[in-house]
Coordinates of C-alpha atoms and ligand atoms in Angstrom, one line a residue:
M1057 CA 0.0 0.0 0.0
T1058 CA 1.3 3.4 -1.0
E1059 CA 0.6 6.6 0.8
H1060 CA 0.6 9.5 -1.6
T1061 CA 0.4 13.2 -0.6
S1062 CA -0.7 16.1 -2.6
D1063 CA -2.0 19.7 -2.1
V1064 CA -5.2 18.7 -3.9
V1065 CA -6.7 15.4 -5.0
V1066 CA -9.4 15.5 -7.8
V1067 CA -11.8 12.6 -7.9
G1068 CA -12.7 12.1 -11.6
A1069 CA -10.8 12.7 -14.8
G1070 CA -13.5 13.8 -17.2
L1071 CA -13.1 17.2 -18.9
I1072 CA -14.1 19.0 -15.6
G1073 CA -11.6 17.2 -13.4
L1074 CA -8.8 17.3 -15.9
A1075 CA -9.2 21.1 -16.6
T1076 CA -9.5 21.8 -12.9
A1077 CA -6.3 19.9 -12.2
W1078 CA -4.5 21.7 -15.0
R1079 CA -5.6 25.1 -13.8
L1080 CA -4.5 24.3 -10.3
A1081 CA -1.1 23.0 -11.4
A1082 CA -0.7 26.2 -13.5
D1083 CA -1.1 28.1 -10.2
G1084 CA 1.9 26.1 -8.7
I1085 CA -0.4 23.7 -6.7
Q1086 CA 0.6 20.0 -6.4
V1087 CA -2.4 18.0 -7.8
T1088 CA -3.3 14.3 -8.0
V1089 CA -6.2 13.1 -10.2
C1090 CA -7.8 9.6 -9.6
D1091 CA -9.9 7.9 -12.2
P1092 CA -9.7 4.3 -13.5
T1093 CA -10.6 5.4 -17.1
P1094 CA -9.6 9.0 -17.6
G1095 CA -11.7 10.9 -20.1
A1096 CA -13.5 7.8 -21.2
Q1097 CA -17.1 8.4 -19.9
T1098 CA -19.4 11.3 -20.7
S1099 CA -16.5 13.5 -22.0
Q1100 CA -16.0 10.9 -24.8
V1101 CA -19.6 10.7 -25.7
A1102 CA -20.7 14.3 -25.8
A1103 CA -21.3 16.1 -29.1
G1104 CA -19.4 19.2 -27.7
M1105 CA -21.9 22.0 -28.4
L1106 CA -21.2 25.4 -26.8
A1107 CA -24.8 26.4 -26.8
P1108 CA -25.7 28.9 -24.1
V1109 CA -28.2 30.6 -26.5
T1110 CA -29.7 27.8 -28.5
E1111 CA -30.1 25.6 -25.3
V1112 CA -31.5 28.4 -23.1
E1113 CA -34.4 27.3 -21.0
Y1114 CA -37.2 29.6 -19.8
G1115 CA -36.4 30.9 -16.3
E1116 CA -32.8 29.7 -15.9
D1117 CA -31.2 33.2 -15.7
D1118 CA -28.3 32.3 -13.3
L1119 CA -27.4 29.4 -15.5
L1120 CA -27.5 31.5 -18.6
A1121 CA -25.0 34.0 -17.0
L1122 CA -22.6 31.1 -16.2
N1123 CA -23.1 29.6 -19.6
L1124 CA -22.3 32.9 -21.4
A1125 CA -19.2 33.2 -19.2
G1126 CA -18.4 29.6 -20.3
V1127 CA -18.5 30.2 -24.0
N1128 CA -16.5 33.4 -23.6
A1129 CA -13.8 31.5 -21.6
W1130 CA -13.2 28.9 -24.3
P1131 CA -11.0 30.8 -26.8
A1132 CA -8.3 31.8 -24.3
F1133 CA -8.5 28.4 -22.6
A1134 CA -8.1 26.6 -26.0
A1135 CA -5.2 28.9 -27.1
E1136 CA -3.3 28.2 -23.8
L1137 CA -3.9 24.5 -24.1
E1138 CA -2.7 24.4 -27.7
E1139 CA 0.3 26.5 -26.9
L1140 CA 1.4 24.1 -24.1
T1141 CA 0.6 20.8 -25.7
G1142 CA 0.9 21.4 -29.4
L1143 CA -2.4 19.6 -29.8
S1144 CA -5.7 21.0 -31.0
A1145 CA -8.2 21.8 -28.2
G1146 CA -10.9 21.2 -30.8
L1147 CA -12.6 24.6 -30.6
H1148 CA -14.7 25.5 -33.8
Q1149 CA -16.2 29.0 -33.8
T1150 CA -18.7 28.4 -36.6
G1151 CA -22.0 29.7 -35.1
T1152 CA -25.2 27.7 -34.9
L1153 CA -28.3 27.5 -37.1
S1154 CA -31.5 26.5 -35.5
V1155 CA -34.1 25.3 -38.0
A1156 CA -37.8 24.4 -37.9
Y1157 CA -39.5 21.8 -40.1
D1158 CA -43.3 22.2 -39.9
V1159 CA -45.6 25.1 -39.0
D1160 CA -45.7 24.2 -35.3
D1161 CA -41.9 23.8 -35.2
A1162 CA -41.6 27.2 -36.7
A1163 CA -44.0 28.8 -34.1
A1164 CA -42.0 27.2 -31.3
L1165 CA -38.7 28.5 -32.8
R1166 CA -40.2 32.0 -33.1
R1167 CA -41.3 32.0 -29.5
L1168 CA -37.9 31.0 -28.4
A1169 CA -36.2 33.6 -30.6
D1170 CA -38.5 36.3 -28.9
Y1171 CA -37.4 35.1 -25.5
Q1172 CA -33.7 35.0 -26.6
R1173 CA -34.0 38.6 -27.8
R1174 CA -35.7 39.7 -24.6
L1175 CA -32.6 38.3 -22.7
G1176 CA -30.4 40.5 -24.9
L1177 CA -29.0 37.5 -26.9
E1178 CA -28.0 37.9 -30.5
V1179 CA -30.3 36.0 -32.8
E1180 CA -31.4 36.6 -36.4
E1181 CA -34.6 35.1 -37.7
L1182 CA -34.4 33.6 -41.2
S1183 CA -36.8 32.3 -43.8
G1184 CA -36.5 28.7 -44.9
R1185 CA -34.8 29.9 -48.1
D1186 CA -32.3 31.9 -46.1
A1187 CA -31.6 29.0 -43.8
R1188 CA -30.8 26.9 -46.9
R1189 CA -28.5 29.6 -48.2
R1190 CA -26.4 29.1 -45.1
E1191 CA -26.7 25.3 -45.3
P1192 CA -27.5 24.2 -48.9
L1193 CA -28.1 20.5 -48.1
L1194 CA -31.0 21.3 -45.7
A1195 CA -34.3 19.8 -46.8
T1196 CA -36.6 22.0 -48.9
G1197 CA -39.3 21.4 -46.3
V1198 CA -37.3 23.4 -43.7
S1199 CA -39.7 26.3 -43.0
G1200 CA -37.6 28.7 -41.1
G1201 CA -34.5 29.3 -39.0
V1202 CA -32.7 31.4 -36.5
W1203 CA -29.0 32.2 -36.9
V1204 CA -27.1 32.3 -33.6
P1205 CA -23.6 33.6 -34.3
N1206 CA -22.1 33.0 -30.8
D1207 CA -23.0 29.4 -30.2
H1208 CA -20.1 27.2 -31.2
S1209 CA -18.7 23.7 -30.7
V1210 CA -15.7 21.8 -29.4
D1211 CA -14.4 18.4 -30.5
N1212 CA -14.5 17.0 -26.9
R1213 CA -12.4 14.0 -27.8
Q1214 CA -9.6 16.4 -29.0
A1215 CA -10.1 18.5 -25.8
V1216 CA -9.7 15.4 -23.6
A1217 CA -6.5 14.3 -25.4
A1218 CA -5.0 17.8 -25.1
L1219 CA -5.9 18.0 -21.4
L1220 CA -4.4 14.6 -20.7
R1221 CA -1.2 15.9 -22.3
A1222 CA -1.4 19.2 -20.4
I1223 CA -1.7 17.7 -17.0
D1224 CA 1.2 15.4 -17.8
L1225 CA 3.4 18.4 -18.9
S1226 CA 2.3 20.3 -15.8
G1227 CA 3.4 17.7 -13.3
V1228 CA -0.1 16.5 -12.2
Q1229 CA -0.1 12.9 -10.9
L1230 CA -2.7 10.8 -12.6
I1231 CA -3.6 7.6 -10.7
R1232 CA -5.7 5.1 -12.7
Q1233 CA -7.7 3.9 -9.8
H1234 CA -11.3 4.2 -8.6
V1235 CA -11.8 6.2 -5.4
A1236 CA -13.3 3.8 -2.8
R1237 CA -14.1 6.6 -0.3
V1238 CA -13.2 10.0 0.9
I1239 CA -11.2 9.9 4.1
T1240 CA -12.4 12.3 6.8
S1241 CA -11.0 13.5 10.1
G1242 CA -14.0 14.8 12.1
T1243 CA -15.8 17.1 9.7
T1244 CA -12.8 17.6 7.4
A1245 CA -11.9 15.8 4.2
V1246 CA -8.3 14.8 4.3
G1247 CA -7.8 12.6 1.3
V1248 CA -9.1 9.5 -0.5
L1249 CA -8.8 5.8 -0.3
L1250 CA -8.4 4.0 -3.6
D1251 CA -9.7 0.5 -4.6
N1252 CA -6.2 -0.9 -4.5
G1253 CA -5.7 0.2 -0.9
D1254 CA -3.5 3.1 -1.7
T1255 CA -4.3 6.5 -0.1
V1256 CA -3.9 10.1 -1.3
H1257 CA -3.7 12.5 1.6
A1258 CA -4.5 16.1 0.5
G1259 CA -5.3 19.5 1.9
T1260 CA -8.3 19.7 -0.5
V1261 CA -10.5 17.1 -2.1
I1262 CA -12.4 18.1 -5.3
G1263 CA -15.4 15.9 -6.3
A1264 CA -15.6 15.9 -10.1
A1265 CA -17.1 12.5 -10.7
G1266 CA -19.9 13.6 -12.9
P1267 CA -23.0 11.3 -12.6
W1268 CA -21.2 9.2 -10.0
S1269 CA -20.6 12.2 -7.6
S1270 CA -23.7 11.2 -5.5
Q1271 CA -22.1 7.8 -4.8
L1272 CA -18.9 9.1 -3.2
E1273 CA -18.6 7.0 -0.1
G1274 CA -17.2 8.7 3.0
V1275 CA -19.3 11.8 2.3
P1276 CA -22.2 11.9 4.8
E1277 CA -25.5 11.1 3.0
E1278 CA -27.0 14.5 3.7
L1279 CA -24.0 16.3 2.0
R1280 CA -23.9 14.2 -1.1
P1281 CA -24.8 16.2 -4.2
P1282 CA -28.3 15.4 -5.7
V1283 CA -26.8 14.4 -9.1
R1284 CA -28.5 11.7 -11.2
P1285 CA -27.5 10.1 -14.5
V1286 CA -29.5 11.1 -17.5
K1287 CA -28.7 8.9 -20.5
G1288 CA -28.0 10.4 -24.0
E1289 CA -27.4 8.4 -27.1
V1290 CA -25.2 9.9 -29.8
L1291 CA -24.3 8.8 -33.4
R1292 CA -21.1 9.5 -35.2
L1293 CA -21.2 9.4 -39.0
R1294 CA -18.6 10.0 -41.7
V1295 CA -19.5 12.3 -44.6
P1296 CA -18.1 11.0 -48.0
E1297 CA -15.8 13.4 -49.8
A1298 CA -18.5 14.1 -52.4
Y1299 CA -20.9 15.6 -49.9
R1300 CA -18.4 17.6 -47.8
P1301 CA -19.0 19.7 -46.0
A1302 CA -22.5 18.3 -45.4
L1303 CA -22.9 21.2 -42.9
R1304 CA -20.8 24.3 -42.2
H1305 CA -22.3 25.1 -38.8
T1306 CA -23.9 23.3 -35.9
V1307 CA -27.5 22.7 -36.8
R1308 CA -30.1 22.3 -34.2
A1309 CA -33.5 21.2 -35.5
T1310 CA -37.1 20.8 -34.4
A1311 CA -38.6 18.3 -36.7
R1312 CA -42.3 17.5 -36.1
G1313 CA -41.9 18.4 -32.4
F1314 CA -38.7 16.4 -31.9
S1315 CA -35.3 18.0 -31.2
V1316 CA -32.1 16.9 -32.7
Y1317 CA -28.7 18.5 -33.2
L1318 CA -26.0 17.9 -35.8
V1319 CA -22.5 19.0 -35.1
P1320 CA -20.0 18.9 -38.0
R1321 CA -16.2 18.4 -37.4
P1322 CA -13.7 19.7 -39.9
G1323 CA -12.4 16.2 -40.7
G1324 CA -15.7 15.0 -42.2
E1325 CA -17.3 13.6 -39.1
L1326 CA -20.9 14.5 -38.2
V1327 CA -22.1 14.0 -34.6
V1328 CA -25.8 13.6 -34.1
G1329 CA -27.5 13.8 -30.7
A1330 CA -29.0 13.2 -28.4
T1331 CA -31.7 11.2 -26.7
T1332 CA -32.7 12.0 -23.1
S1333 CA -33.7 9.0 -20.9
E1334 CA -34.0 8.5 -17.2
L1335 CA -32.8 4.9 -16.9
G1336 CA -30.2 5.2 -14.2
Y1337 CA -26.7 4.0 -14.9
D1338 CA -27.7 2.3 -18.1
T1339 CA -25.4 3.0 -21.1
R1340 CA -26.9 0.5 -23.6
V1341 CA -27.6 2.0 -27.0
L1342 CA -31.2 1.1 -27.8
A1343 CA -32.5 0.7 -31.3
G1344 CA -35.3 3.1 -30.6
G1345 CA -32.8 5.8 -29.7
V1346 CA -30.8 5.3 -32.9
F1347 CA -34.0 5.2 -34.9
S1348 CA -35.3 8.5 -33.6
L1349 CA -32.1 10.3 -34.1
L1350 CA -31.7 9.1 -37.6
R1351 CA -35.4 9.9 -38.4
D1352 CA -35.2 13.4 -37.1
A1353 CA -31.8 14.2 -38.6
R1354 CA -32.9 12.9 -41.9
T1355 CA -36.0 15.0 -41.9
V1356 CA -33.9 18.1 -42.0
L1357 CA -30.8 16.7 -43.8
P1358 CA -31.9 14.1 -46.4
V1359 CA -28.2 13.4 -47.4
M1360 CA -28.0 11.6 -44.0
D1361 CA -28.9 8.5 -46.1
E1362 CA -25.5 8.7 -47.8
L1363 CA -23.3 8.9 -44.7
E1364 CA -21.5 6.0 -43.1
L1365 CA -22.7 5.3 -39.6
V1366 CA -19.5 4.6 -37.7
E1367 CA -20.4 4.7 -34.1
T1368 CA -23.4 4.6 -31.8
I1369 CA -22.7 5.4 -28.1
A1370 CA -24.4 6.4 -25.0
G1371 CA -23.3 8.5 -22.0
L1372 CA -24.6 9.7 -18.7
R1373 CA -25.2 13.4 -18.2
P1374 CA -24.8 14.5 -14.5
A1375 CA -28.2 16.1 -13.9
T1376 CA -29.3 18.2 -10.9
P1377 CA -32.8 19.1 -9.8
D1378 CA -32.5 22.6 -11.4
N1379 CA -30.3 21.6 -14.4
A1380 CA -27.4 23.8 -13.1
P1381 CA -24.0 22.6 -11.8
I1382 CA -22.9 22.2 -8.2
L1383 CA -19.7 24.2 -7.5
G1384 CA -17.6 25.0 -4.5
P1385 CA -17.9 24.2 -0.7
S1386 CA -19.7 21.0 0.1
G1387 CA -20.5 21.3 3.8
L1388 CA -17.7 19.0 4.6
D1389 CA -14.6 21.1 5.3
R1390 CA -11.9 20.9 2.5
L1391 CA -14.3 19.0 0.1
L1392 CA -15.3 21.1 -2.9
W1393 CA -17.7 20.0 -5.7
A1394 CA -17.3 20.5 -9.4
T1395 CA -20.1 18.4 -10.7
G1396 CA -23.7 18.3 -12.0
H1397 CA -23.0 20.0 -15.3
Y1398 CA -25.9 18.2 -17.0
R1399 CA -26.1 19.4 -20.6
N1400 CA -23.3 21.9 -20.3
G1401 CA -20.2 20.0 -19.3
V1402 CA -18.1 20.8 -22.3
L1403 CA -19.3 24.4 -22.4
L1404 CA -18.5 25.0 -18.7
T1405 CA -15.2 23.2 -18.6
P1406 CA -12.9 26.3 -18.7
I1407 CA -15.0 28.5 -16.4
T1408 CA -15.5 25.7 -13.8
A1409 CA -11.8 25.0 -13.7
Q1410 CA -11.2 28.7 -13.2
I1411 CA -13.8 29.0 -10.4
L1412 CA -12.4 26.0 -8.6
A1413 CA -8.8 27.1 -8.9
D1414 CA -9.7 30.6 -7.6
T1415 CA -11.6 28.9 -4.7
V1416 CA -8.6 26.8 -3.7
R1417 CA -6.2 29.7 -4.1
T1418 CA -8.3 32.3 -2.2
G1419 CA -10.5 30.2 0.1
D1420 CA -13.5 31.9 -1.4
L1421 CA -16.0 30.9 -4.1
P1422 CA -16.0 33.7 -6.8
D1423 CA -19.3 35.6 -7.2
L1424 CA -20.0 33.9 -10.5
G1425 CA -20.1 30.5 -8.7
K1426 CA -22.2 31.6 -5.7
P1427 CA -25.6 30.7 -7.2
F1428 CA -24.4 27.1 -7.7
L1429 CA -23.5 26.0 -4.2
G1430 CA -25.0 22.7 -3.2
S1431 CA -26.7 24.3 -0.3
R1432 CA -29.4 25.7 -2.6
F1433 CA -30.9 22.2 -2.5
G1434 CA -31.3 22.5 1.3
Q1435 CA -28.4 20.3 2.3
S1436 CA -27.2 20.8 5.8
G1437 CA -23.7 21.7 6.9
H1438 CA -23.0 24.6 4.5
Ligands
LIG1977 N1 -26.0 19.6 -24.6 C1 -26.4 18.6 -25.3 C2 -27.0 17.4 -24.6 O1 -26.8 17.3 -23.4 O2 -27.5 16.6 -25.3

């Protein structure tokens, strides 16, 4: 049994845990990250949309402010990551086109555009013909669109690879082990015990285990974050040379009342997502999920028939009761949360890392993070 020591131990090496570790290491803090399969869960499955505007939900104003800060943080984060590692961080600033298929879809899209404008967000309503001018392969049945210039995308798999290289270059220790429990001394977290019996003693523990954060043994039940897994199925397709680029921008569509998004990558990949199912920790890809994604994507992009279906995959979004993340103090001294990012994990990676690094450095959660304390769910101990 080995006893490691570190200033900070991060539980979970998804995008959030990796980026947080990197930011802390850049501040000169000694960091250890524990995960049996770094970057291999939700961070691998996501489509990588940066969509604060097109995914805005009625009444989620605090989350919108954080999401806008999230998209604004990406360019500098990506540039720094690329400079350090020589790898692409996968950021594509292409804008997003929302499209509607039938008359009811168009009415819903117009209502959303009105709301987006009232929030001061930049959106431009388009006719079906103008939407097709931006994306010539869209179906002739597309009845209208909304152009959103500031919603972008990230190739999350490239971002994971770059962050793994960055933490290595920054001296972060990565231990490929599952955390069995948080070790406490009275009401203070002092480290973690790993499945192989090793321990990591640390001044601060950061829980960044995504949908598994609520399972972290050693944290008293009443202080565990109310995070649950919400499954999403995603397809990856290859666009033949003859049809490239099938899309120039991320396209989000409402087709006969169903939502689908299509995220193009520069290399000819098209990512189509995503279903939403409350099935617990179930990552089976079901035929019905694949069928509905193909049906809805094909309704707005008929050339889908000509693409090679290369991958079907499912991941677990870490959802919270109000769809917003859980950041900062946990109620257990020296345990901080960076979890519950639900639909916005890729989007919120740089800003979450910055908020957590600032919290560790100063001892205070920055103002931007304050609406996202776990205590808003009535947990005791905060
Ligand atoms: N943000 C896209 C999704 O969660 O499906």
